[in-house]
Tab-separated table of C-alpha atoms and ligand atoms in Angstrom:
chain	number	residue	atom	x	y	z
C	1	MET	CA	-1.264	106.791	29.649
C	2	THR	CA	-3.815	104.604	27.773
C	3	THR	CA	-6.690	102.902	29.364
C	4	PRO	CA	-6.256	98.854	29.221
C	5	LEU	CA	-9.491	97.432	27.011
C	6	GLN	CA	-11.887	95.697	29.080
C	7	ASN	CA	-13.035	93.869	25.997
C	8	ASP	CA	-10.526	92.966	23.429
C	9	ARG	CA	-12.516	90.183	21.826
C	10	PHE	CA	-12.765	92.332	18.249
C	11	LEU	CA	-9.099	92.923	18.106
C	12	ARG	CA	-8.203	89.790	18.841
C	13	ALA	CA	-10.542	87.879	16.457
C	14	LEU	CA	-9.134	90.365	13.553
C	15	LEU	CA	-5.745	89.013	14.658
C	16	ARG	CA	-7.176	85.506	14.496
C	17	GLN	CA	-6.339	84.790	18.054
C	18	PRO	CA	-8.696	82.688	20.508
C	19	VAL	CA	-11.730	84.432	22.008
C	20	ASP	CA	-14.564	83.018	24.507
C	21	LYS	CA	-17.236	84.017	22.121
C	22	THR	CA	-17.489	85.705	18.590
C	23	PRO	CA	-17.340	89.413	18.666
C	24	VAL	CA	-20.023	91.460	16.922
C	25	TRP	CA	-20.622	95.082	15.791
C	26	LEU	CA	-22.877	96.266	12.961
C	27	MET	CA	-22.201	98.573	9.938
C	28	ARG	CA	-24.135	101.798	10.537
C	29	GLN	CA	-24.734	100.724	14.124
C	30	ALA	CA	-25.615	104.231	14.910
C	31	GLY	CA	-28.259	105.599	12.798
C	32	ARG	CA	-32.030	106.296	12.358
C	33	TYR	CA	-33.276	102.905	13.307
C	34	LEU	CA	-32.344	104.173	16.882
C	35	PRO	CA	-34.998	106.911	18.163
C	36	GLU	CA	-32.299	108.450	20.506
C	37	TYR	CA	-30.369	108.801	17.326
C	38	CYS	CA	-33.115	110.687	15.717
C	39	ALA	CA	-33.739	113.019	18.749
C	40	THR	CA	-29.951	113.678	18.769
C	41	ARG	CA	-29.899	114.438	14.941
C	42	LYS	CA	-32.937	116.680	15.733
C	43	GLN	CA	-31.194	118.712	18.111
C	44	ALA	CA	-28.115	118.940	15.705
C	45	GLY	CA	-30.543	120.286	13.063
C	46	SER	CA	-28.992	117.938	10.435
C	47	PHE	CA	-26.652	114.998	9.882
C	48	LEU	CA	-23.798	116.955	8.836
C	49	ASN	CA	-23.896	119.255	11.803
C	50	LEU	CA	-23.886	116.130	13.869
C	51	CYS	CA	-21.045	114.827	12.034
C	52	LYS	CA	-19.525	118.196	12.709
C	53	ASN	CA	-19.731	118.524	16.185
C	54	PRO	CA	-17.397	116.170	18.139
C	55	THR	CA	-19.634	116.094	21.656
C	56	LEU	CA	-22.577	115.178	19.774
C	57	ALA	CA	-20.832	112.638	17.317
C	58	THR	CA	-19.608	111.132	20.714
C	59	GLU	CA	-23.019	110.975	22.056
C	60	VAL	CA	-24.439	108.915	18.820
C	61	THR	CA	-21.297	106.782	18.801
C	62	LEU	CA	-22.335	105.425	22.272
C	63	GLN	CA	-25.862	105.483	21.912
C	64	PRO	CA	-25.839	101.458	20.375
C	65	LEU	CA	-23.524	100.494	22.904
C	66	GLU	CA	-25.916	101.567	25.871
C	67	ARG	CA	-28.444	99.423	24.338
C	68	PHE	CA	-26.528	96.136	23.384
C	69	PRO	CA	-23.599	94.565	24.125
C	70	LEU	CA	-21.484	95.301	20.956
C	71	ASP	CA	-18.048	94.470	20.986
C	72	ALA	CA	-16.775	97.574	18.998
C	73	ALA	CA	-17.657	101.134	18.561
C	74	ILE	CA	-17.452	102.841	15.106
C	75	LEU	CA	-16.611	106.622	15.063
C	76	PHE	CA	-19.997	108.556	13.931
C	77	SER	CA	-18.925	110.224	10.591
C	78	ASP	CA	-19.266	109.453	7.114
C	79	ILE	CA	-17.128	108.551	4.209
C	80	LEU	CA	-18.093	111.891	2.329
C	81	THR	CA	-16.131	114.118	4.842
C	82	VAL	CA	-12.837	113.615	2.823
C	83	PRO	CA	-14.298	115.055	-0.387
C	84	ASP	CA	-16.143	118.109	1.409
C	85	ALA	CA	-12.793	118.726	2.905
C	86	MET	CA	-11.365	118.904	-0.516
C	87	GLY	CA	-13.842	121.448	-1.445
C	88	LEU	CA	-16.411	119.695	-3.327
C	89	GLY	CA	-19.239	121.126	-1.080
C	90	LEU	CA	-21.220	118.060	0.430
C	91	TYR	CA	-24.854	118.399	1.339
C	92	PHE	CA	-27.565	116.192	2.132
C	93	SER	CA	-31.159	116.969	0.429
C	94	GLU	CA	-34.100	115.201	2.136
C	95	GLY	CA	-34.800	112.151	0.922
C	96	GLU	CA	-31.983	111.977	-1.959
C	97	GLY	CA	-29.003	111.319	-0.082
C	98	PRO	CA	-25.650	113.010	-0.294
C	99	LYS	CA	-24.723	115.483	-3.007
C	100	PHE	CA	-21.842	117.800	-4.161
C	101	GLU	CA	-22.160	121.406	-5.320
C	102	ARG	CA	-19.164	121.222	-7.335
C	103	PRO	CA	-18.931	117.557	-9.071
C	104	LEU	CA	-15.268	116.745	-10.591
C	105	ARG	CA	-15.781	116.528	-14.213
C	106	GLU	CA	-13.598	119.193	-15.847
C	107	GLU	CA	-9.978	118.299	-16.412
C	108	ALA	CA	-8.709	121.754	-14.847
C	109	ASP	CA	-10.584	120.914	-11.513
C	110	ILE	CA	-9.254	117.365	-11.371
C	111	MET	CA	-5.760	118.687	-11.775
C	112	LYS	CA	-6.130	120.985	-9.114
C	113	LEU	CA	-7.509	118.545	-6.389
C	114	ALA	CA	-5.447	118.321	-3.499
C	115	VAL	CA	-4.911	116.220	-0.290
C	116	PRO	CA	-6.667	117.806	2.647
C	117	ASP	CA	-4.894	118.458	5.849
C	118	PRO	CA	-6.510	115.999	8.575
C	119	GLU	CA	-5.782	118.147	11.235
C	120	GLY	CA	-6.762	121.270	9.626
C	121	GLU	CA	-10.329	121.063	7.473
C	122	LEU	CA	-10.875	117.693	8.955
C	123	LYS	CA	-9.835	118.401	12.740
C	124	TYR	CA	-13.401	117.878	13.929
C	125	VAL	CA	-13.190	114.220	12.942
C	126	MET	CA	-9.840	113.713	14.874
C	127	ASP	CA	-11.353	115.742	17.787
C	128	ALA	CA	-14.570	113.271	17.686
C	129	VAL	CA	-11.814	110.266	17.763
C	130	ARG	CA	-10.231	111.620	20.722
C	131	GLU	CA	-13.608	112.450	22.639
C	132	ILE	CA	-15.012	109.261	21.793
C	133	ARG	CA	-11.728	107.206	23.034
C	134	ARG	CA	-12.025	109.341	26.531
C	135	ALA	CA	-15.906	108.748	26.760
C	136	LEU	CA	-15.290	104.856	26.196
C	137	GLN	CA	-12.910	104.448	28.719
C	138	GLY	CA	-11.750	100.911	27.464
C	139	ARG	CA	-14.801	99.471	27.317
C	140	VAL	CA	-14.609	98.449	23.590
C	141	PRO	CA	-12.192	99.276	21.137
C	142	LEU	CA	-12.972	102.231	18.728
C	143	ILE	CA	-13.135	101.736	14.783
C	144	GLY	CA	-11.812	104.311	12.500
C	145	PHE	CA	-12.801	104.293	9.067
C	146	SER	CA	-12.593	106.055	5.339
C	147	GLY	CA	-14.116	105.321	1.887
C	148	SER	CA	-11.839	103.477	-0.726
C	149	PRO	CA	-10.091	105.652	-3.112
C	150	PHE	CA	-12.705	104.410	-5.755
C	151	THR	CA	-15.884	104.728	-3.787
C	152	LEU	CA	-14.948	108.143	-2.995
C	153	ALA	CA	-14.328	109.023	-6.765
C	154	CYS	CA	-17.828	107.631	-7.550
C	155	TYR	CA	-19.469	110.557	-5.442
C	156	MET	CA	-16.913	112.949	-6.547
C	157	VAL	CA	-17.315	112.729	-10.252
C	158	GLU	CA	-21.134	111.657	-10.227
C	159	GLY	CA	-21.937	114.281	-7.720
C	160	GLY	CA	-23.989	112.245	-5.562
C	161	GLY	CA	-25.281	108.506	-5.143
C	162	SER	CA	-26.747	106.969	-8.492
C	163	ASP	CA	-27.757	104.065	-10.234
C	164	GLY	CA	-24.693	102.355	-11.390
C	165	PHE	CA	-22.555	105.775	-11.599
C	166	PRO	CA	-22.484	106.100	-15.250
C	167	ILE	CA	-20.560	109.356	-15.601
C	168	THR	CA	-17.821	107.830	-13.378
C	169	LYS	CA	-17.848	104.753	-15.448
C	170	THR	CA	-17.619	106.952	-18.698
C	171	MET	CA	-14.705	108.474	-17.466
C	172	LEU	CA	-12.959	105.108	-16.570
C	173	TYR	CA	-13.311	104.130	-20.166
C	174	SER	CA	-12.691	107.026	-22.110
C	175	ARG	CA	-10.167	109.203	-19.987
C	176	PRO	CA	-8.771	106.741	-17.480
C	177	GLU	CA	-5.733	109.088	-16.938
C	178	LEU	CA	-8.161	111.496	-15.373
C	179	LEU	CA	-9.791	108.919	-13.211
C	180	HIS	CA	-6.239	107.685	-12.302
C	181	HIS	CA	-5.325	111.265	-11.220
C	182	ILE	CA	-8.249	111.404	-9.004
C	183	LEU	CA	-7.629	108.148	-7.530
C	184	SER	CA	-4.025	108.758	-6.916
C	185	VAL	CA	-4.828	111.804	-4.849
C	186	ASN	CA	-7.809	110.037	-2.910
C	187	ALA	CA	-5.279	107.101	-1.903
C	188	LYS	CA	-2.734	109.885	-0.643
C	189	ALA	CA	-5.649	111.692	1.109
C	190	VAL	CA	-7.282	108.370	2.469
C	191	THR	CA	-3.853	107.169	3.904
C	192	ALA	CA	-3.333	110.600	5.842
C	193	TYR	CA	-6.940	110.759	7.168
C	194	LEU	CA	-6.443	107.013	8.527
C	195	ASN	CA	-3.346	107.762	9.980
C	196	ALA	CA	-4.361	110.930	11.816
C	197	GLN	CA	-7.465	108.607	13.072
C	198	ILE	CA	-4.967	106.280	14.344
C	199	ALA	CA	-2.956	108.905	16.015
C	200	ALA	CA	-5.959	110.366	17.460
C	201	GLY	CA	-6.923	106.871	19.019
C	202	ALA	CA	-8.525	104.350	16.541
C	203	GLN	CA	-7.794	101.010	17.416
C	204	ALA	CA	-8.893	99.583	14.082
C	205	VAL	CA	-9.826	100.869	10.546
C	206	GLN	CA	-12.112	99.672	8.030
C	207	LEU	CA	-11.737	100.764	4.360
C	208	PHE	CA	-15.336	100.881	2.985
C	209	ASP	CA	-15.312	99.925	-0.792
C	210	THR	CA	-19.001	100.023	-1.453
C	211	TRP	CA	-18.944	100.506	-5.480
C	212	GLY	CA	-15.644	98.265	-6.142
C	213	GLY	CA	-18.296	95.575	-6.696
C	214	MET	CA	-19.936	96.938	-9.825
C	215	LEU	CA	-16.686	97.206	-11.795
C	216	SER	CA	-15.578	94.720	-14.393
C	217	HIS	CA	-12.932	92.001	-13.333
C	218	ALA	CA	-10.351	93.892	-14.917
C	219	ALA	CA	-11.366	97.518	-13.639
C	220	TYR	CA	-11.694	96.289	-10.144
C	221	GLN	CA	-7.884	95.472	-10.081
C	222	GLU	CA	-7.033	98.510	-12.008
C	223	PHE	CA	-8.948	101.137	-10.355
C	224	SER	CA	-10.087	99.898	-7.034
C	225	LEU	CA	-7.677	97.210	-5.648
C	226	ARG	CA	-4.593	98.926	-6.643
C	227	TYR	CA	-5.570	101.972	-4.807
C	228	LEU	CA	-6.780	100.317	-1.751
C	229	ALA	CA	-3.560	98.211	-1.729
C	230	GLU	CA	-1.582	101.604	-1.877
C	231	VAL	CA	-3.423	102.960	1.292
C	232	VAL	CA	-2.952	99.753	3.225
C	233	SER	CA	0.737	99.980	2.781
C	234	GLY	CA	0.920	103.324	4.100
C	235	LEU	CA	-0.740	102.644	7.091
C	236	THR	CA	0.513	103.091	10.650
C	237	ARG	CA	0.164	99.346	11.593
C	238	GLU	CA	1.482	99.627	15.422
C	239	VAL	CA	0.726	102.144	18.278
C	240	ASP	CA	2.567	101.414	21.709
C	241	GLY	CA	3.016	97.623	20.732
C	242	GLN	CA	-0.595	97.048	19.962
C	243	ARG	CA	-1.232	96.312	16.266
C	244	ILE	CA	-3.838	98.304	14.462
C	245	PRO	CA	-5.668	95.794	12.328
C	246	VAL	CA	-7.115	96.895	8.753
C	247	ILE	CA	-10.262	95.456	7.365
C	248	VAL	CA	-11.212	96.130	3.857
C	249	PHE	CA	-14.926	95.565	2.694
C	250	THR	CA	-15.725	95.528	-0.951
C	251	LYS	CA	-19.380	95.018	-1.378
C	252	GLY	CA	-19.814	92.582	-4.146
C	253	GLY	CA	-16.085	91.701	-3.914
C	254	GLY	CA	-16.660	87.960	-3.366
C	255	GLN	CA	-15.056	86.820	-6.309
C	256	TRP	CA	-11.832	88.765	-5.306
C	257	LEU	CA	-11.322	87.455	-1.913
C	258	GLU	CA	-7.828	86.149	-2.466
C	259	ASP	CA	-6.814	89.414	-4.368
C	260	ILE	CA	-8.358	91.322	-1.400
C	261	ALA	CA	-6.457	89.178	0.991
C	262	ALA	CA	-3.119	89.532	-0.683
C	263	ILE	CA	-2.643	93.326	-0.390
C	264	GLY	CA	-1.660	93.013	3.391
C	265	CYS	CA	-4.931	93.608	5.297
C	266	ASP	CA	-5.884	91.996	8.453
C	267	ALA	CA	-9.385	91.035	7.688
C	268	VAL	CA	-11.787	90.950	4.573
C	269	GLY	CA	-15.497	92.126	5.001
C	270	LEU	CA	-18.052	90.016	3.192
C	271	ASP	CA	-21.468	90.771	2.024
C	272	TRP	CA	-24.400	88.380	2.551
C	273	THR	CA	-23.836	86.767	-1.172
C	274	THR	CA	-20.769	84.792	-0.128
C	275	ASP	CA	-20.690	81.580	1.808
C	276	ILE	CA	-18.585	82.412	4.769
C	277	GLY	CA	-17.223	78.918	5.406
C	278	LEU	CA	-16.105	78.635	1.429
C	279	ALA	CA	-14.563	82.043	2.085
C	280	ARG	CA	-12.910	80.925	4.764
C	281	GLN	CA	-11.301	77.753	3.094
C	282	ARG	CA	-10.089	80.369	0.219
C	283	VAL	CA	-8.357	82.898	2.617
C	284	GLY	CA	-9.037	82.034	6.214
C	285	GLN	CA	-5.267	81.018	6.760
C	286	GLN	CA	-4.287	84.696	5.629
C	287	VAL	CA	-6.769	86.933	7.146
C	288	ALA	CA	-9.934	87.238	9.201
C	289	LEU	CA	-13.466	87.056	7.712
C	290	GLN	CA	-16.205	89.981	9.016
C	291	GLY	CA	-19.631	89.404	8.062
C	292	ASN	CA	-22.189	88.361	6.667
C	293	PHE	CA	-25.822	88.531	7.979
C	294	ASP	CA	-28.320	89.999	5.243
C	295	PRO	CA	-29.255	93.240	6.789
C	296	THR	CA	-32.962	92.519	5.209
C	297	ALA	CA	-33.210	89.187	7.630
C	298	LEU	CA	-33.421	91.587	10.338
C	299	PHE	CA	-37.047	92.258	9.459
C	300	ALA	CA	-37.820	88.422	10.012
C	301	SER	CA	-39.078	87.087	13.623
C	302	PRO	CA	-36.723	86.676	16.519
C	303	ASP	CA	-36.713	82.674	15.733
C	304	ALA	CA	-35.719	83.061	12.288
C	305	ILE	CA	-32.905	85.765	13.180
C	306	ARG	CA	-31.360	83.106	15.524
C	307	LYS	CA	-31.465	80.656	12.979
C	308	GLU	CA	-29.562	82.553	10.278
C	309	VAL	CA	-26.967	83.595	12.939
C	310	GLY	CA	-26.511	79.950	13.654
C	311	ARG	CA	-26.269	79.091	10.323
C	312	ILE	CA	-23.554	81.626	9.705
C	313	LEU	CA	-21.651	80.443	12.692
C	314	GLY	CA	-21.844	76.738	11.781
C	315	ALA	CA	-20.689	77.860	7.998
C	316	PHE	CA	-17.702	79.512	9.668
C	317	GLY	CA	-17.177	76.650	12.074
C	318	HIS	CA	-14.806	76.208	15.277
C	319	GLY	CA	-11.838	78.405	15.520
C	320	ASN	CA	-10.843	81.928	15.329
C	321	GLY	CA	-10.751	84.838	12.906
C	322	HIS	CA	-14.301	85.439	12.533
C	323	VAL	CA	-15.997	88.860	13.449
C	324	PHE	CA	-19.648	88.912	13.269
C	325	ASN	CA	-21.349	91.858	11.430
C	326	LEU	CA	-24.110	92.342	8.510
C	327	GLY	CA	-23.205	92.083	4.777
C	328	HIS	CA	-24.223	95.735	4.703
C	329	GLY	CA	-25.241	98.694	6.679
C	330	ILE	CA	-28.437	98.304	9.122
C	331	SER	CA	-31.588	99.704	7.468
C	332	GLN	CA	-33.366	102.597	9.113
C	333	PHE	CA	-36.342	100.410	9.209
C	334	THR	CA	-34.891	97.842	11.606
C	335	ASN	CA	-36.695	97.375	14.978
C	336	PRO	CA	-34.013	97.724	17.583
C	337	GLU	CA	-35.515	94.646	19.433
C	338	HIS	CA	-34.609	92.722	16.639
C	339	VAL	CA	-30.827	93.877	16.850
C	340	ALA	CA	-30.806	92.958	20.445
C	341	VAL	CA	-31.721	89.257	19.559
C	342	LEU	CA	-29.228	89.161	16.958
C	343	VAL	CA	-26.264	90.431	19.252
C	344	GLU	CA	-27.387	87.947	22.173
C	345	ALA	CA	-27.680	85.097	19.564
C	346	VAL	CA	-24.114	85.607	18.113
C	347	HIS	CA	-22.815	85.552	21.927
C	348	SER	CA	-24.744	82.800	23.168
C	349	LEU	CA	-24.609	80.656	20.043
C	350	SER	CA	-20.979	81.227	19.437
C	351	GLN	CA	-19.564	80.084	22.489
C	352	ASP	CA	-19.712	76.177	21.081
C	353	PHE	CA	-17.374	77.116	18.300
C	354	HIS	CA	-14.609	78.321	20.807
C	355	GLN	CA	-14.260	75.395	23.318
S	1	LIG	O1	-21.214	102.620	10.917
S	1	LIG	C1	-21.713	103.437	11.411
S	1	LIG	O2	-22.312	103.573	12.606
S	1	LIG	C2	-20.618	104.888	11.353
S	1	LIG	C3	-21.195	105.775	10.645
S	1	LIG	C4	-21.454	105.762	9.094
S	1	LIG	C5	-22.252	106.548	8.485
S	1	LIG	N1	-21.896	106.188	7.197
S	1	LIG	C6	-23.340	107.220	9.094
S	1	LIG	C7	-24.255	107.877	8.126
S	1	LIG	C8	-20.586	105.158	8.216
S	1	LIG	C9	-19.504	103.981	8.372
S	1	LIG	C10	-21.052	105.401	6.790
S	1	LIG	C11	-20.105	104.955	5.925
S	1	LIG	C12	-20.755	105.490	4.373
S	1	LIG	N2	-21.312	106.595	4.036
S	1	LIG	C13	-20.808	104.765	3.272
S	1	LIG	C14	-19.768	103.326	3.140
S	1	LIG	C15	-20.830	102.491	3.690
S	1	LIG	C16	-22.141	101.966	2.811
S	1	LIG	O3	-23.210	102.412	3.567
S	1	LIG	O4	-22.042	101.523	1.856
S	1	LIG	C17	-21.485	105.142	2.178
S	1	LIG	C18	-21.574	104.852	0.766
S	1	LIG	C19	-21.505	106.360	2.565
S	1	LIG	C20	-22.306	107.812	1.913
S	1	LIG	C21	-23.718	108.134	2.489
S	1	LIG	N3	-24.008	108.883	3.682
S	1	LIG	C22	-24.886	107.858	1.930
S	1	LIG	C23	-25.124	107.124	0.641
S	1	LIG	C24	-25.967	108.200	2.886
S	1	LIG	C25	-27.534	108.188	2.691
S	1	LIG	C26	-28.088	106.911	2.702
S	1	LIG	C27	-28.811	106.933	3.858
S	1	LIG	O5	-28.848	106.232	4.710
S	1	LIG	O6	-29.514	108.081	4.117
S	1	LIG	C28	-25.258	108.849	3.873
S	1	LIG	C29	-26.036	109.341	5.110
S	1	LIG	C30	-25.620	108.531	6.421
S	1	LIG	N4	-24.434	108.425	7.098
S	1	LIG	C31	-26.341	108.332	7.459
S	1	LIG	C32	-25.866	107.808	8.538
S	1	LIG	C33	-26.315	107.628	10.064
S	1	LIG	C34	-28.063	108.776	7.435
S	1	LIG	C35	-27.969	110.153	7.533
S	1	LIG	C36	-29.380	110.614	8.481
S	1	LIG	O7	-29.349	110.860	9.604
S	1	LIG	O8	-30.173	111.058	7.697
């Protein structure tokens, strides 16, 4: 028996159905800007321990919801759990972000790459999804997520974060068949991983294509979008008569909105560089839009935050199909009180647009 949802605004907006207010959640809503998150992480010993302990992952997933009336919860995990489960050896070095012990550079290693079993090496993620669903008791829907095949490949080949991913791009131009092989394994891995999250209880899923936007126009289609399309077409889209909406977020993908909307997703995420009103004119008949408040604007005064929220709501205009979010993840230096201002402003200022 599934508990009925008390607040389904987020799912309704993704399906472009009428809502009373515009729903809002924030990318990285559970994170270091919250002192309670930092305390739990300290208790866990490290970020990865936190991800791998379903009870602690549940605790931090719920923390932002205790503070703010957000309309969705997002699974606390990371996109790099998938390459970790493929044997690359994920670790986080202080101040340097994620790293892999065994980056994928050699043809022989690339050819050995295999799809991990989501209920095997990644069972801790599915256990977290199940535990979070129980803890939520239907308050709001739970979002599952994965990195896009291309964004995962960037970290796998490069061995960590980087400015421009030159090793990955060199492979793209000089050995495209090797990169295609990685992408095709990643697409299968991501599809299986998201379908397992959906089976475990995720009520919507988001694909994070953080680095697709650094590709040339032609390379985006060939190396990122094509594999996003493969994933979207392989996803479970209905559970117990409920549609499971799929959100695709390519950071820097504003010029390709029509192409992204055409792969069969329910919603397209926008970073802050795109005008959401123009985006709606371009693709709003086909998909919902999610975004697109500049996360840096949360450093400004409460008045400036309210004004910017009002501007974005006004740019989208009246009617359905908008999920309010940031244009990228929230900064660790954000004042939580400013987040409260943003969430309150979205809910109060948006009511006029849903009359
Ligand atoms: O949105 C959420 O609240 C859910 C949790 C979530 C995390 N990472 C937690 C996290 C999600 C959805 C992600 C996605 C993710 N992870 C992406 C795609 C989105 C994006 O930001 O572009 C990427 C590229 C990663 C890889 C990653 N993980 C990086 C580059 C870093 C280091 C950067 C940083 O902020 O330190 C991480 C670590 C990470 N993932 C943290 C959190 C809360 C901070 C770790 C800590 O507590 O020290």
